[in-house]
Amino acid sequence: MTTATTAPATTPPTTTASATTPSATTPSVSTPPASTPTARTAGGRRRGHLHDLESEAVHILREVAGQFDRPVVLFSGGKDSVVVLHLARKAFHPAPVPFVLLHVDTGHNFPEVLEFRDRAVQRAGARLIVAAVQDWIDDGRLAERPDGTRNPLQTVPLVDTIVEQRFDAVIGGARRDEEKARAKERIFSLRDAFGGWDPRRQRPELWDLYNGRHAPGEHVRVFPLSNWTELDVWSYIRAEGIELPEIYYAHERPVFRRDGMWLTPGDWGGPRPGETVERRSVRYRTVGDMSCTGAVESAAADVAAVIEEIRATRITERGATRADDRLTEAAMEDRKREGYF
């Protein structure tokens, strides 16, 4: 069982999944997001399709606030969840974000990302709930996998927390361009009482109409970035001046080669005998567990260089760097049916 931690009065509190929600210090409503709502660039020109994507996402987030009683945002500190939080701040400014944040912490996350996560939550004046996979292992509800990875173990803590906290809408940063199972999922995705996704139960989404109706015990996963691409996300990050964890940019770090990917050594079980650790200039296109997220060799040290690198690539970020998606052809869909993100 997890324990509750309350931050100082000026810091948004962090609670665990099983804790009673404490009161959080309300941020000053006069403090806008890092970038105030605008549809124009510094030169006065409209941003074109980025403005359309932003408007769609803001509309979706406001629909969630209007249709659901207890929505939550999945927030890991990765680039997509950072963009979702930024959009939420713009959608409801000058009021505070009306959503709680949730992170399922496997214990194998990159330290740089966790540190950034906490700073971002404090800056946004939000409240974060952390569901630690280790707590589920300690009390016997989960068991460690032979391969050492904990990424697939996130599903049980996620669904348990949704049920325990009675969340009826769960907002995530998944995009259709990432992976084929995500490509066919709706923006408002109905999940059953066990968090499972059934593609046959998907509802039509006509124009900008979203149906959030669900039976007691069910909930809806919501993906406001569904129509964005990796290039769109980075272009928006540049346009809005959004800060990200440093590992998204080129840096030197010790890595070893496994299954065509550069992985970071760690307590999760790498490297194995015969796998040589060496220092390389790398960056991460996506941020998951250290055990299943590969780095790419790169010299892109700033946003502009990353954008140029993405323009030249022909492999999706998950296809290039996520070992958990390579288990089977239907690995992601199988996990979604079990309740995964």
CSV table of C-alpha atoms in Angstrom, one decimal:
chain,number,residue,atom,x,y,z
A,1,MET,CA,0.0,0.0,0.0
A,2,THR,CA,1.3,3.4,-0.8
A,3,THR,CA,1.8,6.3,1.6
A,4,ALA,CA,0.6,9.9,1.1
A,5,THR,CA,3.1,12.7,0.9
A,6,THR,CA,1.9,16.3,1.2
A,7,ALA,CA,4.1,19.0,-0.3
A,8,PRO,CA,4.8,22.4,1.4
A,9,ALA,CA,2.0,25.0,1.1
A,10,THR,CA,3.5,26.6,-1.9
A,11,THR,CA,3.9,23.3,-3.8
A,12,PRO,CA,1.1,21.3,-5.3
A,13,PRO,CA,0.8,18.1,-3.2
A,14,THR,CA,1.7,14.7,-4.5
A,15,THR,CA,-0.5,11.9,-3.3
A,16,THR,CA,-0.5,8.2,-3.9
A,17,ALA,CA,-3.2,6.2,-5.6
A,18,SER,CA,-4.7,4.9,-2.3
A,19,ALA,CA,-4.5,8.2,-0.5
A,20,THR,CA,-7.4,10.6,0.3
A,21,THR,CA,-7.1,13.7,-1.8
A,22,PRO,CA,-5.8,16.6,0.3
A,23,SER,CA,-6.5,20.2,-0.4
A,24,ALA,CA,-4.0,21.8,-2.8
A,25,THR,CA,-2.8,25.4,-2.8
A,26,THR,CA,-4.7,27.1,-5.6
A,27,PRO,CA,-2.3,28.8,-8.0
A,28,SER,CA,-2.7,32.5,-8.7
A,29,VAL,CA,-5.2,32.8,-11.6
A,30,SER,CA,-3.4,35.8,-12.8
A,31,THR,CA,-0.4,33.7,-13.8
A,32,PRO,CA,-0.8,32.6,-17.4
A,33,PRO,CA,0.9,29.6,-19.0
A,34,ALA,CA,4.4,30.0,-20.4
A,35,SER,CA,2.8,31.1,-23.6
A,36,THR,CA,-0.5,33.0,-23.5
A,37,PRO,CA,-3.3,31.8,-25.8
A,38,THR,CA,-2.6,33.1,-29.3
A,39,ALA,CA,-3.1,31.9,-32.8
A,40,ARG,CA,-0.3,33.9,-34.3
A,41,THR,CA,3.5,33.7,-34.4
A,42,ALA,CA,5.8,36.4,-33.2
A,43,GLY,CA,5.6,38.0,-36.7
A,44,GLY,CA,1.9,38.2,-36.6
A,45,ARG,CA,1.2,35.3,-39.1
A,46,ARG,CA,-1.2,32.6,-38.3
A,47,ARG,CA,0.3,29.2,-37.6
A,48,GLY,CA,-1.9,27.3,-40.1
A,49,HIS,CA,-2.5,23.7,-39.3
A,50,LEU,CA,-0.8,24.0,-35.8
A,51,HIS,CA,-3.5,26.5,-34.9
A,52,ASP,CA,-6.2,24.1,-36.1
A,53,LEU,CA,-4.7,21.2,-34.1
A,54,GLU,CA,-4.4,23.4,-31.0
A,55,SER,CA,-8.0,24.5,-31.4
A,56,GLU,CA,-9.2,20.9,-31.8
A,57,ALA,CA,-7.3,19.8,-28.7
A,58,VAL,CA,-8.6,22.7,-26.6
A,59,HIS,CA,-12.2,21.9,-27.7
A,60,ILE,CA,-11.7,18.3,-26.7
A,61,LEU,CA,-10.3,19.2,-23.2
A,62,ARG,CA,-13.2,21.6,-22.7
A,63,GLU,CA,-15.7,18.8,-23.7
A,64,VAL,CA,-14.1,16.5,-21.1
A,65,ALA,CA,-14.5,19.2,-18.4
A,66,GLY,CA,-18.2,19.6,-19.5
A,67,GLN,CA,-19.1,15.9,-19.8
A,68,PHE,CA,-17.3,14.2,-17.0
A,69,ASP,CA,-17.3,14.5,-13.2
A,70,ARG,CA,-13.9,13.1,-12.3
A,71,PRO,CA,-11.4,13.5,-15.2
A,72,VAL,CA,-7.7,12.8,-14.8
A,73,VAL,CA,-4.6,13.5,-17.1
A,74,LEU,CA,-2.0,10.8,-17.5
A,75,PHE,CA,1.3,12.8,-16.9
A,76,SER,CA,4.7,11.1,-17.1
A,77,GLY,CA,6.8,14.2,-17.9
A,78,GLY,CA,7.2,12.9,-21.5
A,79,LYS,CA,6.8,15.4,-24.4
A,80,ASP,CA,3.2,14.4,-25.3
A,81,SER,CA,1.9,14.6,-21.7
A,82,VAL,CA,3.8,18.0,-21.3
A,83,VAL,CA,2.0,19.3,-24.4
A,84,VAL,CA,-1.4,18.0,-23.1
A,85,LEU,CA,-0.8,19.9,-19.8
A,86,HIS,CA,0.2,23.0,-21.7
A,87,LEU,CA,-2.9,22.8,-23.8
A,88,ALA,CA,-5.1,22.3,-20.7
A,89,ARG,CA,-3.6,25.4,-19.1
A,90,LYS,CA,-4.4,27.4,-22.2
A,91,ALA,CA,-7.9,25.9,-22.5
A,92,PHE,CA,-8.9,27.1,-19.0
A,93,HIS,CA,-6.8,30.1,-18.4
A,94,PRO,CA,-7.0,32.2,-16.3
A,95,ALA,CA,-8.6,29.5,-14.1
A,96,PRO,CA,-6.5,26.7,-12.8
A,97,VAL,CA,-6.5,23.3,-14.7
A,98,PRO,CA,-9.6,21.4,-13.6
A,99,PHE,CA,-7.9,18.0,-13.9
A,100,VAL,CA,-5.9,15.9,-11.5
A,101,LEU,CA,-2.7,14.4,-12.9
A,102,LEU,CA,-1.8,10.7,-12.6
A,103,HIS,CA,1.6,8.9,-13.2
A,104,VAL,CA,2.0,5.2,-13.0
A,105,ASP,CA,5.6,4.9,-11.9
A,106,THR,CA,7.2,1.6,-12.8
A,107,GLY,CA,10.4,2.4,-10.8
A,108,HIS,CA,12.4,2.1,-14.0
A,109,ASN,CA,11.8,5.7,-15.2
A,110,PHE,CA,14.6,8.0,-16.2
A,111,PRO,CA,15.6,10.1,-13.2
A,112,GLU,CA,15.9,13.2,-15.4
A,113,VAL,CA,12.2,12.8,-16.4
A,114,LEU,CA,11.0,12.3,-12.9
A,115,GLU,CA,12.8,15.4,-11.8
A,116,PHE,CA,11.3,17.4,-14.7
A,117,ARG,CA,7.8,15.9,-13.9
A,118,ASP,CA,7.8,17.3,-10.4
A,119,ARG,CA,8.9,20.7,-11.5
A,120,ALA,CA,6.3,20.8,-14.3
A,121,VAL,CA,3.5,19.9,-11.8
A,122,GLN,CA,4.6,22.5,-9.4
A,123,ARG,CA,4.8,25.2,-12.1
A,124,ALA,CA,1.3,24.3,-13.3
A,125,GLY,CA,-0.2,24.4,-9.8
A,126,ALA,CA,-1.6,21.0,-10.3
A,127,ARG,CA,-2.0,17.9,-8.1
A,128,LEU,CA,-0.2,14.7,-8.9
A,129,ILE,CA,-1.2,11.2,-7.9
A,130,VAL,CA,1.6,8.6,-8.2
A,131,ALA,CA,0.7,4.9,-8.5
A,132,ALA,CA,3.9,3.0,-7.9
A,133,VAL,CA,4.2,-0.4,-9.4
A,134,GLN,CA,6.6,-1.4,-6.6
A,135,ASP,CA,3.7,-1.1,-4.1
A,136,TRP,CA,1.7,-3.6,-6.1
A,137,ILE,CA,4.7,-5.9,-6.2
A,138,ASP,CA,5.3,-5.6,-2.5
A,139,ASP,CA,1.8,-6.5,-1.5
A,140,GLY,CA,1.6,-9.4,-3.9
A,141,ARG,CA,-0.8,-8.1,-6.5
A,142,LEU,CA,1.9,-8.2,-9.2
A,143,ALA,CA,5.0,-10.2,-9.7
A,144,GLU,CA,8.3,-9.3,-11.4
A,145,ARG,CA,8.7,-10.5,-15.0
A,146,PRO,CA,11.6,-12.8,-15.9
A,147,ASP,CA,12.9,-10.3,-18.5
A,148,GLY,CA,13.1,-7.5,-15.9
A,149,THR,CA,10.9,-5.0,-17.7
A,150,ARG,CA,8.0,-3.5,-15.8
A,151,ASN,CA,6.3,-1.6,-18.7
A,152,PRO,CA,3.5,-4.3,-19.1
A,153,LEU,CA,3.0,-4.2,-15.3
A,154,GLN,CA,1.5,-0.7,-15.5
A,155,THR,CA,-1.9,-1.9,-16.5
A,156,VAL,CA,-3.0,-3.2,-13.1
A,157,PRO,CA,-2.0,-0.2,-11.1
A,158,LEU,CA,-3.6,2.1,-13.7
A,159,VAL,CA,-7.0,0.3,-13.7
A,160,ASP,CA,-6.9,-0.1,-9.9
A,161,THR,CA,-6.3,3.6,-9.4
A,162,ILE,CA,-9.1,4.5,-11.9
A,163,VAL,CA,-11.5,2.4,-10.0
A,164,GLU,CA,-10.3,3.5,-6.5
A,165,GLN,CA,-10.4,7.2,-7.4
A,166,ARG,CA,-13.6,6.8,-9.4
A,167,PHE,CA,-12.2,8.6,-12.5
A,168,ASP,CA,-14.6,8.6,-15.4
A,169,ALA,CA,-12.4,10.1,-18.0
A,170,VAL,CA,-8.6,9.4,-18.5
A,171,ILE,CA,-6.8,11.9,-20.8
A,172,GLY,CA,-3.7,10.7,-22.5
A,173,GLY,CA,-1.1,11.9,-25.0
A,174,ALA,CA,-1.3,9.0,-27.4
A,175,ARG,CA,-1.3,9.8,-31.2
A,176,ARG,CA,-2.5,7.9,-34.2
A,177,ASP,CA,0.8,8.2,-36.0
A,178,GLU,CA,2.7,6.3,-33.3
A,179,GLU,CA,1.4,2.7,-33.8
A,180,LYS,CA,-1.3,0.9,-35.8
A,181,ALA,CA,-3.5,0.0,-32.8
A,182,ARG,CA,-3.5,3.6,-31.8
A,183,ALA,CA,-4.2,4.6,-35.4
A,184,LYS,CA,-7.7,3.1,-35.2
A,185,GLU,CA,-8.7,4.2,-31.8
A,186,ARG,CA,-11.2,7.0,-31.4
A,187,ILE,CA,-10.6,10.3,-29.6
A,188,PHE,CA,-13.2,9.3,-27.0
A,189,SER,CA,-12.4,5.7,-26.5
A,190,LEU,CA,-14.9,3.7,-24.3
A,191,ARG,CA,-13.3,1.3,-21.9
A,192,ASP,CA,-15.1,-1.5,-19.9
A,193,ALA,CA,-15.2,-2.0,-16.2
A,194,PHE,CA,-11.8,-3.7,-16.4
A,195,GLY,CA,-10.2,-0.9,-18.5
A,196,GLY,CA,-10.3,-3.1,-21.6
A,197,TRP,CA,-10.7,-1.7,-25.1
A,198,ASP,CA,-12.9,-3.5,-27.6
A,199,PRO,CA,-12.4,-2.1,-31.2
A,200,ARG,CA,-15.9,-3.4,-32.1
A,201,ARG,CA,-17.5,-1.0,-29.5
A,202,GLN,CA,-16.0,2.1,-31.0
A,203,ARG,CA,-18.5,4.9,-31.7
A,204,PRO,CA,-18.6,7.1,-34.7
A,205,GLU,CA,-17.2,10.6,-34.2
A,206,LEU,CA,-18.8,13.0,-36.7
A,207,TRP,CA,-17.5,16.6,-37.1
A,208,ASP,CA,-16.6,17.8,-33.6
A,209,LEU,CA,-19.1,15.8,-31.7
A,210,TYR,CA,-17.9,13.4,-28.9
A,211,ASN,CA,-20.0,11.0,-27.0
A,212,GLY,CA,-18.9,10.5,-23.4
A,213,ARG,CA,-21.8,8.4,-22.2
A,214,HIS,CA,-20.8,5.3,-20.4
A,215,ALA,CA,-22.3,2.7,-18.0
A,216,PRO,CA,-21.5,2.7,-14.3
A,217,GLY,CA,-18.0,1.2,-13.8
A,218,GLU,CA,-16.9,2.0,-17.3
A,219,HIS,CA,-14.8,5.0,-18.2
A,220,VAL,CA,-13.6,6.8,-21.3
A,221,ARG,CA,-10.0,7.3,-22.5
A,222,VAL,CA,-9.6,10.6,-24.3
A,223,PHE,CA,-6.8,11.5,-26.7
A,224,PRO,CA,-6.7,15.2,-27.7
A,225,LEU,CA,-3.4,14.7,-29.7
A,226,SER,CA,-4.9,11.9,-31.8
A,227,ASN,CA,-4.5,13.8,-35.1
A,228,TRP,CA,-1.1,15.2,-34.3
A,229,THR,CA,2.2,13.7,-35.7
A,230,GLU,CA,5.6,13.6,-34.0
A,231,LEU,CA,6.6,16.6,-36.3
A,232,ASP,CA,3.5,18.5,-35.3
A,233,VAL,CA,4.3,18.0,-31.6
A,234,TRP,CA,7.8,19.3,-32.0
A,235,SER,CA,6.7,22.2,-34.2
A,236,TYR,CA,4.2,23.2,-31.5
A,237,ILE,CA,6.9,22.9,-28.8
A,238,ARG,CA,9.0,25.3,-30.8
A,239,ALA,CA,6.2,27.7,-31.5
A,240,GLU,CA,5.1,27.8,-27.8
A,241,GLY,CA,8.6,27.6,-26.2
A,242,ILE,CA,7.7,24.5,-24.2
A,243,GLU,CA,10.4,23.1,-21.9
A,244,LEU,CA,11.1,19.4,-22.1
A,245,PRO,CA,13.4,16.9,-20.1
A,246,GLU,CA,17.0,17.2,-21.3
A,247,ILE,CA,17.1,13.6,-22.6
A,248,TYR,CA,15.0,14.6,-25.6
A,249,TYR,CA,18.1,16.4,-26.9
A,250,ALA,CA,21.5,15.0,-27.9
A,251,HIS,CA,23.8,14.2,-24.9
A,252,GLU,CA,26.6,11.7,-24.1
A,253,ARG,CA,25.6,8.8,-22.0
A,254,PRO,CA,26.7,5.1,-21.4
A,255,VAL,CA,24.6,2.8,-23.6
A,256,PHE,CA,24.7,-0.8,-24.8
A,257,ARG,CA,23.3,-2.4,-28.0
A,258,ARG,CA,20.4,-4.9,-27.8
A,259,ASP,CA,18.0,-5.9,-30.6
A,260,GLY,CA,19.2,-3.0,-32.7
A,261,MET,CA,18.6,-0.4,-30.0
A,262,TRP,CA,20.8,1.6,-27.7
A,263,LEU,CA,19.6,0.9,-24.1
A,264,THR,CA,20.7,2.6,-20.8
A,265,PRO,CA,22.3,0.4,-18.1
A,266,GLY,CA,20.2,0.1,-15.0
A,267,ASP,CA,19.0,-2.0,-12.0
A,268,TRP,CA,16.4,-3.5,-14.2
A,269,GLY,CA,18.8,-6.1,-15.6
A,270,GLY,CA,21.0,-4.6,-18.3
A,271,PRO,CA,23.5,-5.1,-19.7
A,272,ARG,CA,23.7,-8.9,-20.0
A,273,PRO,CA,27.0,-10.8,-20.4
A,274,GLY,CA,28.5,-10.0,-23.8
A,275,GLU,CA,26.8,-6.6,-24.1
A,276,THR,CA,29.4,-3.9,-24.1
A,277,VAL,CA,28.7,-0.5,-22.5
A,278,GLU,CA,30.1,2.5,-24.5
A,279,ARG,CA,29.5,6.2,-24.5
A,280,ARG,CA,27.5,7.6,-27.4
A,281,SER,CA,25.9,10.9,-28.3
A,282,VAL,CA,22.2,10.0,-28.2
A,283,ARG,CA,18.8,11.4,-27.6
A,284,TYR,CA,15.4,9.9,-26.8
A,285,ARG,CA,12.4,10.2,-29.2
A,286,THR,CA,10.0,8.8,-26.7
A,287,VAL,CA,10.3,8.3,-23.0
A,288,GLY,CA,9.2,5.1,-21.3
A,289,ASP,CA,11.0,2.6,-19.0
A,290,MET,CA,14.8,2.4,-19.2
A,291,SER,CA,14.3,-1.4,-19.8
A,292,CYS,CA,12.4,-1.0,-23.1
A,293,THR,CA,13.1,2.5,-24.4
A,294,GLY,CA,16.0,2.8,-26.8
A,295,ALA,CA,17.9,5.9,-27.7
A,296,VAL,CA,18.8,7.1,-31.2
A,297,GLU,CA,22.3,8.3,-32.1
A,298,SER,CA,21.9,12.0,-32.7
A,299,ALA,CA,23.7,15.4,-32.7
A,300,ALA,CA,20.4,17.3,-32.4
A,301,ALA,CA,21.0,19.5,-29.4
A,302,ASP,CA,18.1,21.9,-29.8
A,303,VAL,CA,14.5,22.0,-31.0
A,304,ALA,CA,15.3,23.2,-34.5
A,305,ALA,CA,17.8,20.4,-35.0
A,306,VAL,CA,15.4,17.8,-33.7
A,307,ILE,CA,12.7,19.0,-36.1
A,308,GLU,CA,15.1,18.7,-39.1
A,309,GLU,CA,16.1,15.2,-37.9
A,310,ILE,CA,12.4,14.1,-37.7
A,311,ARG,CA,11.8,15.5,-41.2
A,312,ALA,CA,14.4,13.1,-42.5
A,313,THR,CA,13.3,9.9,-40.6
A,314,ARG,CA,11.0,7.3,-42.1
A,315,ILE,CA,10.4,5.2,-38.9
A,316,THR,CA,7.9,6.1,-36.2
A,317,GLU,CA,9.3,6.9,-32.8
A,318,ARG,CA,7.8,3.8,-31.2
A,319,GLY,CA,8.8,1.6,-34.1
A,320,ALA,CA,12.4,2.8,-33.8
A,321,THR,CA,12.8,2.8,-30.0
A,322,ARG,CA,10.3,0.7,-28.1
A,323,ALA,CA,11.1,-2.9,-27.4
A,324,ASP,CA,7.7,-3.5,-25.8
A,325,ASP,CA,6.0,-3.0,-29.2
A,326,ARG,CA,8.2,-5.7,-30.9
A,327,LEU,CA,7.0,-8.7,-28.8
A,328,THR,CA,4.3,-9.5,-31.4
A,329,GLU,CA,2.6,-7.9,-34.4
A,330,ALA,CA,-0.3,-7.1,-32.2
A,331,ALA,CA,1.6,-6.2,-29.0
A,332,MET,CA,0.0,-2.8,-28.5
A,333,GLU,CA,-3.5,-3.9,-29.3
A,334,ASP,CA,-3.3,-6.9,-26.9
A,335,ARG,CA,-2.2,-4.6,-24.1
A,336,LYS,CA,-5.0,-2.1,-24.9
A,337,ARG,CA,-7.5,-4.9,-24.6
A,338,GLU,CA,-6.1,-5.6,-21.2
A,339,GLY,CA,-6.4,-1.9,-20.1
A,340,TYR,CA,-3.1,-0.4,-21.2
A,341,PHE,CA,-2.9,3.3,-22.2
